Amino acid sequence: MITVSNVSLQFGGDVLFKDVNLQFNPGNCYGVIGANGAGKSTFLKILCGQLQSTTGEVAIPKQLRMSVLQQDHFAYDAYTVLDTIIMGNRRLYDIMQQKDALYAKADFTEEDGMLASELEAEFVELNGWEAESDASKLIQGLGLSESLLSQQMADLSGNEKVKILLAQALFGNPDILLMDEPTNHLDIYAIAWLEDFLMEYFGTVIVVSHDRHFLNNVCTHIVDIDYTKIKMYVGNYAFWYESSQLMQRLIKQQNKKIEDKIAELKTFVARFSANKSKSKQATARRKLLDNLTVEELPASSRRYPFIGFDMNRELGKEVLEVRDISKTVDGVPLLQNVSFTLGRTDKVAIIGESEQAITMLFKILMEEETPDSGSFKWGVSTATSYFPVDNSAYFNDCELSILDWIRQYSASDDTETFLRGFLGRMLFSGDDIYKPVHVLSGGEKVRCMFARMMLFHANVLLLDRPTNHLDLESITAVNNGLVNFKGVVLLSSHDHEILETVANRIIEITPEGCIDRQGSYEEYLAWKKERAL
């Protein structure tokens, strides 16, 4: 259990949050959400003692062990993978080092023997004999080979280090687990394994994540940081989002009778509490929702950008034909005989282990790169709009304000009043529109890129990892915009929810070519799993 009492944090004259009173209990998973800069990671640092709050205190019983997902990928380069994972239980690791030092002594005394006996007893109590096999199970669950245990951390790739640090956090069944963006750089199979692990987990989990699918699968509660307040709500992210939107609508409709509001909200809560889940926590979650009162539903002041795409003209039957495209870069084959044809109702998720290969395919289709062999042909009725994974060329060394930047892509008859309103819907209001674009944050630049795309009124959208740098509100807006779009979509993303709700066809880029299947993303994953078995 973690008890947070009257916690406030102030940097200079700015208050990040104040008067926070929360309790985190065992058996629950708490998803921490909030806009970029709201203080999610900072709040986790206060909980684990890395940062002192301005007022208040965090109380954790001394007998409970807390584990924190480390962010420094180079901190353990001097250690083996096995030692790094076991350091997740620091006391066990220290005992092992002490024992080794004692038994290596040439003049082993009677006092050394008594100390060794005490250490052995504690070693057994901490399941020391199972430490190596437990470490092996963790990294295999995350998709790594057991043979890595003996290797140095310095010799691993960045993605391998991410998984090892996650295994370190999970090692030894800590009572409290704090994780900041644990799904970053994990493949879909590692994420699925982590979800299953956390669903069975007995302790207290507090996690910051932008992955809505992950939050929906593992969370029993949502902790919302919004305008200096931190509030806790029962349910997963989908329940929080839909109930907050419902509350906002009802608040605006002040003329409605309160009885009608309560009846609608009770129906809403009942619908969610009836949802089934494979998680053992589902029963507890349903009980929590059954006991939820109307007053406990969120009314968020969070702002969502408007992202919506319309088309200047309808698509014809021929959209895109790709024939046997191959491309090698620096001796590394990225694309090998990739072929597919798009129809006017296709919304395609492009997936694959090599992000470089996927980006190269987008660049070839947009004529930024030339294939070594093969060809492609766009239909005569198509008008494309492209979101590149790297947007630096649009902003670096550019002194234009946001208003003048977007004016470059607008129609000649678009007035300044129209552009101001348009930017306002993208959350650029007041004097924000005069900021030079080269000083914008990553999320602000992405919103500018979406504003640019919307002004093109294209009927084919190509998007290469469009949700990078975005907060949950903007990700949700992108998701809704792509679902509602009536044209063709070619999409690459790490966001499971977007792939599942947008795509009706999956194309996986493989070293041999591509796999092309109709159906949803979940259906594709089930097919792949069945095929592997």
Tab-separated table of N, CA and C in Angstrom, residues 78-234:
chain	number	residue	atom	x	y	z
A	78	ALA	N	28.725	-2.230	-17.359
A	78	ALA	CA	29.868	-2.934	-16.760
A	78	ALA	C	29.473	-4.296	-16.192
A	79	TYR	N	28.190	-4.654	-16.249
A	79	TYR	CA	27.709	-5.893	-15.628
A	79	TYR	C	27.207	-6.871	-16.690
A	80	THR	N	27.091	-8.129	-16.267
A	80	THR	CA	26.474	-9.123	-17.141
A	80	THR	C	24.965	-8.933	-17.117
A	81	VAL	N	24.298	-9.556	-18.077
A	81	VAL	CA	22.839	-9.492	-18.123
A	81	VAL	C	22.236	-10.120	-16.874
A	82	LEU	N	22.761	-11.272	-16.455
A	82	LEU	CA	22.224	-11.961	-15.268
A	82	LEU	C	22.347	-11.079	-14.029
A	83	ASP	N	23.527	-10.484	-13.817
A	83	ASP	CA	23.711	-9.615	-12.649
A	83	ASP	C	22.771	-8.414	-12.711
A	84	THR	N	22.595	-7.862	-13.901
A	84	THR	CA	21.717	-6.699	-14.057
A	84	THR	C	20.291	-7.039	-13.666
A	85	ILE	N	19.813	-8.194	-14.091
A	85	ILE	CA	18.434	-8.587	-13.764
A	85	ILE	C	18.297	-8.833	-12.263
A	86	ILE	N	19.254	-9.550	-11.666
A	86	ILE	CA	19.170	-9.860	-10.234
A	86	ILE	C	19.243	-8.590	-9.390
A	87	MET	N	19.876	-7.542	-9.906
A	87	MET	CA	19.911	-6.269	-9.181
A	87	MET	C	18.518	-5.685	-8.979
A	88	GLY	N	17.531	-6.233	-9.679
A	88	GLY	CA	16.157	-5.828	-9.423
A	88	GLY	C	15.765	-6.078	-7.983
A	89	ASN	N	16.345	-7.081	-7.357
A	89	ASN	CA	16.221	-7.298	-5.911
A	89	ASN	C	17.592	-7.014	-5.325
A	90	ARG	N	17.833	-5.772	-4.973
A	90	ARG	CA	19.182	-5.344	-4.580
A	90	ARG	C	19.712	-6.107	-3.378
A	91	ARG	N	18.853	-6.433	-2.425
A	91	ARG	CA	19.308	-7.165	-1.246
A	91	ARG	C	19.828	-8.541	-1.628
A	92	LEU	N	19.132	-9.231	-2.517
A	92	LEU	CA	19.595	-10.550	-2.961
A	92	LEU	C	20.935	-10.427	-3.665
A	93	TYR	N	21.072	-9.436	-4.531
A	93	TYR	CA	22.339	-9.256	-5.251
A	93	TYR	C	23.489	-8.984	-4.283
A	94	ASP	N	23.259	-8.133	-3.273
A	94	ASP	CA	24.308	-7.823	-2.291
A	94	ASP	C	24.701	-9.063	-1.499
A	95	ILE	N	23.716	-9.888	-1.137
A	95	ILE	CA	24.010	-11.131	-0.412
A	95	ILE	C	24.891	-12.046	-1.252
A	96	MET	N	24.565	-12.159	-2.537
A	96	MET	CA	25.357	-13.018	-3.423
A	96	MET	C	26.796	-12.523	-3.529
A	97	GLN	N	26.964	-11.210	-3.612
A	97	GLN	CA	28.318	-10.652	-3.678
A	97	GLN	C	29.072	-10.879	-2.366
A	98	GLN	N	28.374	-10.707	-1.242
A	98	GLN	CA	28.992	-10.914	0.063
A	98	GLN	C	29.427	-12.361	0.240
A	99	LYS	N	28.555	-13.270	-0.149
A	99	LYS	CA	28.875	-14.706	-0.030
A	99	LYS	C	30.109	-15.051	-0.854
A	100	ASP	N	30.137	-14.593	-2.079
A	100	ASP	CA	31.270	-14.893	-2.950
A	100	ASP	C	32.570	-14.355	-2.356
A	101	ALA	N	32.512	-13.151	-1.784
A	101	ALA	CA	33.717	-12.557	-1.186
A	101	ALA	C	34.166	-13.346	0.035
A	102	LEU	N	33.214	-13.813	0.848
A	102	LEU	CA	33.566	-14.591	2.045
A	102	LEU	C	34.224	-15.913	1.683
A	103	TYR	N	33.599	-16.637	0.752
A	103	TYR	CA	34.115	-17.971	0.403
A	103	TYR	C	35.440	-17.885	-0.360
A	104	ALA	N	35.747	-16.700	-0.889
A	104	ALA	CA	37.018	-16.535	-1.603
A	104	ALA	C	38.174	-16.192	-0.662
A	105	LYS	N	37.865	-15.937	0.614
A	105	LYS	CA	38.908	-15.547	1.571
A	105	LYS	C	39.832	-16.727	1.874
A	106	ALA	N	41.125	-16.434	1.928
A	106	ALA	CA	42.105	-17.474	2.267
A	106	ALA	C	42.057	-17.812	3.750
A	107	ASP	N	41.787	-16.805	4.613
A	107	ASP	CA	41.751	-17.018	6.059
A	107	ASP	C	40.310	-16.948	6.554
A	108	PHE	N	39.543	-17.951	6.223
A	108	PHE	CA	38.119	-18.014	6.562
A	108	PHE	C	37.982	-18.301	8.060
A	109	THR	N	37.455	-17.321	8.841
A	109	THR	CA	37.398	-17.428	10.292
A	109	THR	C	36.052	-17.979	10.749
A	110	GLU	N	35.971	-18.202	12.068
A	110	GLU	CA	34.718	-18.678	12.653
A	110	GLU	C	33.633	-17.618	12.522
A	111	GLU	N	34.018	-16.347	12.679
A	111	GLU	CA	33.056	-15.257	12.499
A	111	GLU	C	32.552	-15.199	11.056
A	112	ASP	N	33.471	-15.468	10.125
A	112	ASP	CA	33.059	-15.520	8.711
A	112	ASP	C	32.046	-16.631	8.491
A	113	GLY	N	32.260	-17.737	9.163
A	113	GLY	CA	31.341	-18.866	9.032
A	113	GLY	C	29.953	-18.538	9.549
A	114	MET	N	29.895	-17.818	10.687
A	114	MET	CA	28.592	-17.428	11.250
A	114	MET	C	27.877	-16.450	10.315
A	115	LEU	N	28.647	-15.491	9.762
A	115	LEU	CA	28.052	-14.538	8.818
A	115	LEU	C	27.567	-15.244	7.558
A	116	ALA	N	28.389	-16.206	7.091
A	116	ALA	CA	27.999	-16.956	5.889
A	116	ALA	C	26.714	-17.728	6.126
A	117	SER	N	26.571	-18.295	7.342
A	117	SER	CA	25.369	-19.057	7.677
A	117	SER	C	24.135	-18.147	7.651
A	118	GLU	N	24.283	-16.925	8.188
A	118	GLU	CA	23.164	-15.979	8.186
A	118	GLU	C	22.808	-15.557	6.758
A	119	LEU	N	23.842	-15.337	5.976
A	119	LEU	CA	23.609	-14.937	4.584
A	119	LEU	C	22.933	-16.050	3.788
A	120	GLU	N	23.345	-17.297	4.029
A	120	GLU	CA	22.743	-18.436	3.329
A	120	GLU	C	21.260	-18.549	3.656
A	121	ALA	N	20.926	-18.318	4.951
A	121	ALA	CA	19.518	-18.418	5.357
A	121	ALA	C	18.679	-17.355	4.657
A	122	GLU	N	19.210	-16.131	4.599
A	122	GLU	CA	18.479	-15.055	3.916
A	122	GLU	C	18.440	-15.291	2.415
A	123	PHE	N	19.505	-15.865	1.874
A	123	PHE	CA	19.571	-16.204	0.444
A	123	PHE	C	18.445	-17.157	0.058
A	124	VAL	N	18.219	-18.174	0.903
A	124	VAL	CA	17.149	-19.143	0.658
A	124	VAL	C	15.786	-18.465	0.768
A	125	GLU	N	15.651	-17.583	1.787
A	125	GLU	CA	14.382	-16.894	2.001
A	125	GLU	C	14.014	-16.018	0.818
A	126	LEU	N	15.023	-15.477	0.126
A	126	LEU	CA	14.798	-14.610	-1.043
A	126	LEU	C	14.779	-15.391	-2.361
A	127	ASN	N	14.671	-16.738	-2.267
A	127	ASN	CA	14.621	-17.608	-3.448
A	127	ASN	C	15.867	-17.464	-4.321
A	128	GLY	N	17.005	-17.340	-3.669
A	128	GLY	CA	18.263	-17.161	-4.393
A	128	GLY	C	18.610	-18.305	-5.307
A	129	TRP	N	18.249	-19.521	-4.916
A	129	TRP	CA	18.592	-20.679	-5.750
A	129	TRP	C	17.821	-20.676	-7.067
A	130	GLU	N	16.681	-19.982	-7.095
A	130	GLU	CA	15.875	-19.909	-8.329
A	130	GLU	C	16.168	-18.643	-9.132
A	131	ALA	N	17.119	-17.829	-8.664
A	131	ALA	CA	17.343	-16.517	-9.287
A	131	ALA	C	17.673	-16.630	-10.768
A	132	GLU	N	18.581	-17.525	-11.132
A	132	GLU	CA	18.987	-17.623	-12.532
A	132	GLU	C	17.855	-18.146	-13.407
A	133	SER	N	17.115	-19.159	-12.914
A	133	SER	CA	16.009	-19.689	-13.720
A	133	SER	C	14.883	-18.666	-13.840
A	134	ASP	N	14.645	-17.871	-12.773
A	134	ASP	CA	13.627	-16.814	-12.846
A	134	ASP	C	14.027	-15.750	-13.864
A	135	ALA	N	15.313	-15.380	-13.859
A	135	ALA	CA	15.811	-14.395	-14.828
A	135	ALA	C	15.655	-14.915	-16.246
A	136	SER	N	15.940	-16.210	-16.427
A	136	SER	CA	15.819	-16.824	-17.747
A	136	SER	C	14.376	-16.800	-18.240
A	137	LYS	N	13.417	-17.122	-17.352
A	137	LYS	CA	12.004	-17.115	-17.731
A	137	LYS	C	11.552	-15.709	-18.161
A	138	LEU	N	12.041	-14.696	-17.429
A	138	LEU	CA	11.644	-13.320	-17.744
A	138	LEU	C	12.124	-12.898	-19.131
A	139	ILE	N	13.406	-13.150	-19.434
A	139	ILE	CA	13.897	-12.667	-20.734
A	139	ILE	C	13.339	-13.503	-21.881
A	140	GLN	N	13.070	-14.779	-21.636
A	140	GLN	CA	12.443	-15.586	-22.698
A	140	GLN	C	11.012	-15.128	-22.949
A	141	GLY	N	10.306	-14.746	-21.876
A	141	GLY	CA	8.956	-14.206	-22.040
A	141	GLY	C	8.955	-12.935	-22.856
A	142	LEU	N	10.036	-12.171	-22.751
A	142	LEU	CA	10.158	-10.916	-23.497
A	142	LEU	C	10.772	-11.117	-24.879
A	143	GLY	N	10.988	-12.389	-25.256
A	143	GLY	CA	11.439	-12.692	-26.618
A	143	GLY	C	12.932	-12.722	-26.808
A	144	LEU	N	13.713	-12.837	-25.709
A	144	LEU	CA	15.165	-12.895	-25.816
A	144	LEU	C	15.662	-14.308	-25.516
A	145	SER	N	16.877	-14.606	-25.972
A	145	SER	CA	17.454	-15.929	-25.782
A	145	SER	C	18.094	-16.050	-24.399
A	146	GLU	N	17.974	-17.229	-23.817
A	146	GLU	CA	18.587	-17.507	-22.514
A	146	GLU	C	20.106	-17.323	-22.568
A	147	SER	N	20.696	-17.501	-23.746
A	147	SER	CA	22.145	-17.384	-23.891
A	147	SER	C	22.658	-15.973	-23.587
A	148	LEU	N	21.759	-14.975	-23.579
A	148	LEU	CA	22.175	-13.601	-23.293
A	148	LEU	C	22.589	-13.404	-21.838
A	149	LEU	N	22.183	-14.296	-20.944
A	149	LEU	CA	22.430	-14.099	-19.514
A	149	LEU	C	23.905	-13.899	-19.194
A	150	SER	N	24.777	-14.557	-19.936
A	150	SER	CA	26.208	-14.477	-19.647
A	150	SER	C	26.894	-13.316	-20.360
A	151	GLN	N	26.170	-12.627	-21.236
A	151	GLN	CA	26.784	-11.539	-21.999
A	151	GLN	C	26.831	-10.240	-21.199
A	152	GLN	N	27.726	-9.320	-21.625
A	152	GLN	CA	27.815	-8.009	-21.011
A	152	GLN	C	26.699	-7.108	-21.547
A	153	MET	N	26.155	-6.288	-20.685
A	153	MET	CA	25.117	-5.346	-21.112
A	153	MET	C	25.629	-4.412	-22.212
A	154	ALA	N	26.912	-4.070	-22.148
A	154	ALA	CA	27.486	-3.149	-23.133
A	154	ALA	C	27.429	-3.707	-24.546
A	155	ASP	N	27.325	-5.043	-24.682
A	155	ASP	CA	27.334	-5.676	-25.997
A	155	ASP	C	25.938	-5.799	-26.608
A	156	LEU	N	24.907	-5.387	-25.873
A	156	LEU	CA	23.538	-5.563	-26.351
A	156	LEU	C	23.069	-4.361	-27.166
A	157	SER	N	22.065	-4.611	-28.014
A	157	SER	CA	21.439	-3.522	-28.775
A	157	SER	C	20.532	-2.719	-27.846
A	158	GLY	N	20.097	-1.564	-28.324
A	158	GLY	CA	19.219	-0.714	-27.523
A	158	GLY	C	17.923	-1.405	-27.145
A	159	ASN	N	17.284	-2.086	-28.099
A	159	ASN	CA	16.023	-2.774	-27.810
A	159	ASN	C	16.216	-3.912	-26.821
A	160	GLU	N	17.363	-4.621	-26.905
A	160	GLU	CA	17.649	-5.698	-25.950
A	160	GLU	C	17.834	-5.133	-24.547
A	161	LYS	N	18.506	-3.987	-24.444
A	161	LYS	CA	18.700	-3.357	-23.134
A	161	LYS	C	17.365	-2.959	-22.515
A	162	VAL	N	16.457	-2.444	-23.331
A	162	VAL	CA	15.130	-2.071	-22.840
A	162	VAL	C	14.449	-3.273	-22.191
A	163	LYS	N	14.522	-4.416	-22.843
A	163	LYS	CA	13.876	-5.623	-22.316
A	163	LYS	C	14.565	-6.121	-21.052
A	164	ILE	N	15.894	-6.019	-20.996
A	164	ILE	CA	16.622	-6.465	-19.803
A	164	ILE	C	16.256	-5.584	-18.610
A	165	LEU	N	16.161	-4.271	-18.802
A	165	LEU	CA	15.791	-3.383	-17.704
A	165	LEU	C	14.352	-3.638	-17.252
A	166	LEU	N	13.484	-4.024	-18.179
A	166	LEU	CA	12.123	-4.401	-17.802
A	166	LEU	C	12.143	-5.693	-16.987
A	167	ALA	N	12.954	-6.666	-17.408
A	167	ALA	CA	13.092	-7.907	-16.646
A	167	ALA	C	13.638	-7.610	-15.243
A	168	GLN	N	14.561	-6.661	-15.144
A	168	GLN	CA	15.106	-6.269	-13.839
A	168	GLN	C	13.998	-5.747	-12.925
A	169	ALA	N	13.121	-4.905	-13.477
A	169	ALA	CA	12.033	-4.338	-12.676
A	169	ALA	C	11.065	-5.413	-12.191
A	170	LEU	N	10.832	-6.426	-13.018
A	170	LEU	CA	9.868	-7.482	-12.677
A	170	LEU	C	10.465	-8.561	-11.784
A	171	PHE	N	11.792	-8.615	-11.700
A	171	PHE	CA	12.470	-9.726	-11.035
A	171	PHE	C	12.141	-9.773	-9.540
A	172	GLY	N	11.935	-10.996	-9.049
A	172	GLY	CA	11.789	-11.227	-7.611
A	172	GLY	C	10.454	-10.829	-7.027
A	173	ASN	N	9.441	-10.625	-7.871
A	173	ASN	CA	8.092	-10.304	-7.402
A	173	ASN	C	8.071	-9.180	-6.370
A	174	PRO	N	8.429	-7.959	-6.765
A	174	PRO	CA	8.375	-6.840	-5.820
A	174	PRO	C	6.943	-6.571	-5.380
A	175	ASP	N	6.789	-5.959	-4.197
A	175	ASP	CA	5.450	-5.639	-3.698
A	175	ASP	C	4.838	-4.472	-4.455
A	176	ILE	N	5.692	-3.542	-4.887
A	176	ILE	CA	5.236	-2.341	-5.597
A	176	ILE	C	6.070	-2.194	-6.863
A	177	LEU	N	5.412	-1.952	-7.969
A	177	LEU	CA	6.094	-1.855	-9.259
A	177	LEU	C	5.731	-0.531	-9.922
A	178	LEU	N	6.747	0.307	-10.181
A	178	LEU	CA	6.557	1.592	-10.845
A	178	LEU	C	7.229	1.549	-12.218
A	179	MET	N	6.461	1.868	-13.267
A	179	MET	CA	7.002	1.778	-14.621
A	179	MET	C	6.580	2.989	-15.440
A	180	ASP	N	7.566	3.615	-16.078
A	180	ASP	CA	7.325	4.765	-16.955
A	180	ASP	C	7.515	4.316	-18.403
A	181	GLU	N	6.431	4.290	-19.162
A	181	GLU	CA	6.422	3.875	-20.573
A	181	GLU	C	7.095	2.508	-20.784
A	182	PRO	N	6.592	1.455	-20.147
A	182	PRO	CA	7.238	0.134	-20.258
A	182	PRO	C	7.124	-0.514	-21.629
A	183	THR	N	6.153	-0.081	-22.459
A	183	THR	CA	5.965	-0.737	-23.762
A	183	THR	C	6.792	-0.097	-24.872
A	184	ASN	N	7.495	1.009	-24.564
A	184	ASN	CA	8.343	1.644	-25.586
A	184	ASN	C	9.387	0.655	-26.093
A	185	HIS	N	9.496	0.530	-27.409
A	185	HIS	CA	10.493	-0.313	-28.083
A	185	HIS	C	10.237	-1.813	-27.903
A	186	LEU	N	9.078	-2.187	-27.358
A	186	LEU	CA	8.735	-3.608	-27.267
A	186	LEU	C	7.932	-4.014	-28.501
A	187	ASP	N	8.163	-5.243	-28.984
A	187	ASP	CA	7.354	-5.744	-30.091
A	187	ASP	C	6.007	-6.220	-29.554
A	188	ILE	N	5.105	-6.553	-30.460
A	188	ILE	CA	3.734	-6.895	-30.062
A	188	ILE	C	3.685	-8.131	-29.174
A	189	TYR	N	4.608	-9.065	-29.382
A	189	TYR	CA	4.597	-10.288	-28.592
A	189	TYR	C	5.092	-10.024	-27.175
A	190	ALA	N	6.118	-9.182	-27.023
A	190	ALA	CA	6.624	-8.826	-25.697
A	190	ALA	C	5.572	-8.034	-24.917
A	191	ILE	N	4.846	-7.146	-25.612
A	191	ILE	CA	3.793	-6.387	-24.944
A	191	ILE	C	2.692	-7.318	-24.452
A	192	ALA	N	2.305	-8.282	-25.288
A	192	ALA	CA	1.265	-9.248	-24.894
A	192	ALA	C	1.716	-10.054	-23.677
A	193	TRP	N	2.989	-10.457	-23.649
A	193	TRP	CA	3.512	-11.201	-22.501
A	193	TRP	C	3.468	-10.339	-21.244
A	194	LEU	N	3.868	-9.058	-21.361
A	194	LEU	CA	3.858	-8.155	-20.215
A	194	LEU	C	2.435	-7.948	-19.704
A	195	GLU	N	1.487	-7.807	-20.613
A	195	GLU	CA	0.091	-7.665	-20.198
A	195	GLU	C	-0.355	-8.872	-19.373
A	196	ASP	N	-0.059	-10.077	-19.861
A	196	ASP	CA	-0.433	-11.288	-19.128
A	196	ASP	C	0.242	-11.336	-17.759
A	197	PHE	N	1.524	-10.933	-17.710
A	197	PHE	CA	2.260	-10.935	-16.447
A	197	PHE	C	1.581	-10.017	-15.435
A	198	LEU	N	1.223	-8.807	-15.873
A	198	LEU	CA	0.644	-7.833	-14.954
A	198	LEU	C	-0.781	-8.202	-14.548
A	199	MET	N	-1.501	-8.901	-15.421
A	199	MET	CA	-2.853	-9.338	-15.077
A	199	MET	C	-2.855	-10.346	-13.931
A	200	GLU	N	-1.782	-11.116	-13.828
A	200	GLU	CA	-1.669	-12.121	-12.775
A	200	GLU	C	-0.919	-11.584	-11.554
A	201	TYR	N	-0.453	-10.358	-11.611
A	201	TYR	CA	0.443	-9.822	-10.594
A	201	TYR	C	-0.317	-9.489	-9.314
A	202	PHE	N	0.258	-9.861	-8.176
A	202	PHE	CA	-0.424	-9.715	-6.890
A	202	PHE	C	-0.221	-8.347	-6.244
A	203	GLY	N	0.843	-7.632	-6.641
A	203	GLY	CA	1.234	-6.410	-5.954
A	203	GLY	C	0.548	-5.174	-6.493
A	204	THR	N	1.133	-4.025	-6.165
A	204	THR	CA	0.619	-2.729	-6.607
A	204	THR	C	1.422	-2.268	-7.824
A	205	VAL	N	0.729	-1.996	-8.919
A	205	VAL	CA	1.389	-1.529	-10.145
A	205	VAL	C	0.939	-0.110	-10.440
A	206	ILE	N	1.917	0.778	-10.674
A	206	ILE	CA	1.621	2.149	-11.092
A	206	ILE	C	2.413	2.397	-12.375
A	207	VAL	N	1.708	2.719	-13.463
A	207	VAL	CA	2.353	2.763	-14.772
A	207	VAL	C	1.941	4.012	-15.547
A	208	VAL	N	2.922	4.677	-16.137
A	208	VAL	CA	2.677	5.759	-17.084
A	208	VAL	C	2.789	5.171	-18.488
A	209	SER	N	1.794	5.411	-19.327
A	209	SER	CA	1.850	4.871	-20.683
A	209	SER	C	0.968	5.700	-21.606
A	210	HIS	N	1.391	5.785	-22.889
A	210	HIS	CA	0.565	6.381	-23.944
A	210	HIS	C	-0.117	5.289	-24.780
A	211	ASP	N	0.070	4.029	-24.401
A	211	ASP	CA	-0.491	2.908	-25.149
A	211	ASP	C	-1.880	2.596	-24.597
A	212	ARG	N	-2.922	3.029	-25.315
A	212	ARG	CA	-4.290	2.871	-24.818
A	212	ARG	C	-4.694	1.407	-24.717
A	213	HIS	N	-4.255	0.587	-25.663
A	213	HIS	CA	-4.581	-0.832	-25.622
A	213	HIS	C	-3.999	-1.472	-24.369
A	214	PHE	N	-2.769	-1.122	-24.041
A	214	PHE	CA	-2.103	-1.628	-22.839
A	214	PHE	C	-2.844	-1.168	-21.586
A	215	LEU	N	-3.190	0.126	-21.520
A	215	LEU	CA	-3.912	0.649	-20.363
A	215	LEU	C	-5.276	-0.020	-20.210
A	216	ASN	N	-5.935	-0.292	-21.316
A	216	ASN	CA	-7.242	-0.941	-21.248
A	216	ASN	C	-7.139	-2.377	-20.756
A	217	ASN	N	-6.072	-3.064	-21.124
A	217	ASN	CA	-5.928	-4.465	-20.752
A	217	ASN	C	-5.498	-4.680	-19.306
A	218	VAL	N	-4.670	-3.791	-18.770
A	218	VAL	CA	-4.071	-4.075	-17.461
A	218	VAL	C	-4.613	-3.224	-16.319
A	219	CYS	N	-5.214	-2.074	-16.599
A	219	CYS	CA	-5.525	-1.121	-15.525
A	219	CYS	C	-6.876	-1.391	-14.865
A	220	THR	N	-6.896	-1.305	-13.538
A	220	THR	CA	-8.143	-1.323	-12.768
A	220	THR	C	-8.574	0.093	-12.400
A	221	HIS	N	-7.588	1.024	-12.411
A	221	HIS	CA	-7.858	2.426	-12.071
A	221	HIS	C	-7.073	3.344	-13.007
A	222	ILE	N	-7.590	4.555	-13.178
A	222	ILE	CA	-6.883	5.597	-13.918
A	222	ILE	C	-6.611	6.763	-12.961
A	223	VAL	N	-5.354	7.227	-12.954
A	223	VAL	CA	-4.950	8.380	-12.155
A	223	VAL	C	-4.707	9.528	-13.135
A	224	ASP	N	-5.572	10.522	-13.075
A	224	ASP	CA	-5.582	11.598	-14.061
A	224	ASP	C	-4.950	12.856	-13.486
A	225	ILE	N	-3.875	13.331	-14.145
A	225	ILE	CA	-3.243	14.591	-13.756
A	225	ILE	C	-3.757	15.671	-14.702
A	226	ASP	N	-4.534	16.602	-14.144
A	226	ASP	CA	-5.248	17.556	-14.989
A	226	ASP	C	-5.353	18.893	-14.261
A	227	TYR	N	-4.664	19.913	-14.786
A	227	TYR	CA	-4.741	21.261	-14.226
A	227	TYR	C	-4.459	21.292	-12.719
A	228	THR	N	-3.285	20.845	-12.336
A	228	THR	CA	-2.719	20.851	-10.973
A	228	THR	C	-3.431	19.903	-10.012
A	229	LYS	N	-4.394	19.156	-10.487
A	229	LYS	CA	-5.085	18.184	-9.633
A	229	LYS	C	-4.726	16.762	-10.068
A	230	ILE	N	-4.670	15.844	-9.125
A	230	ILE	CA	-4.483	14.433	-9.441
A	230	ILE	C	-5.645	13.675	-8.819
A	231	LYS	N	-6.463	13.063	-9.673
A	231	LYS	CA	-7.647	12.348	-9.205
A	231	LYS	C	-7.609	10.903	-9.687
A	232	MET	N	-8.179	10.036	-8.893
A	232	MET	CA	-8.191	8.609	-9.212
A	232	MET	C	-9.611	8.167	-9.543
A	233	TYR	N	-9.732	7.358	-10.626
A	233	TYR	CA	-11.030	6.858	-11.051
A	233	TYR	C	-10.978	5.350	-11.239
A	234	VAL	N	-12.081	4.693	-10.942
A	234	VAL	CA	-12.196	3.251	-11.155
A	234	VAL	C	-12.363	2.961	-12.646
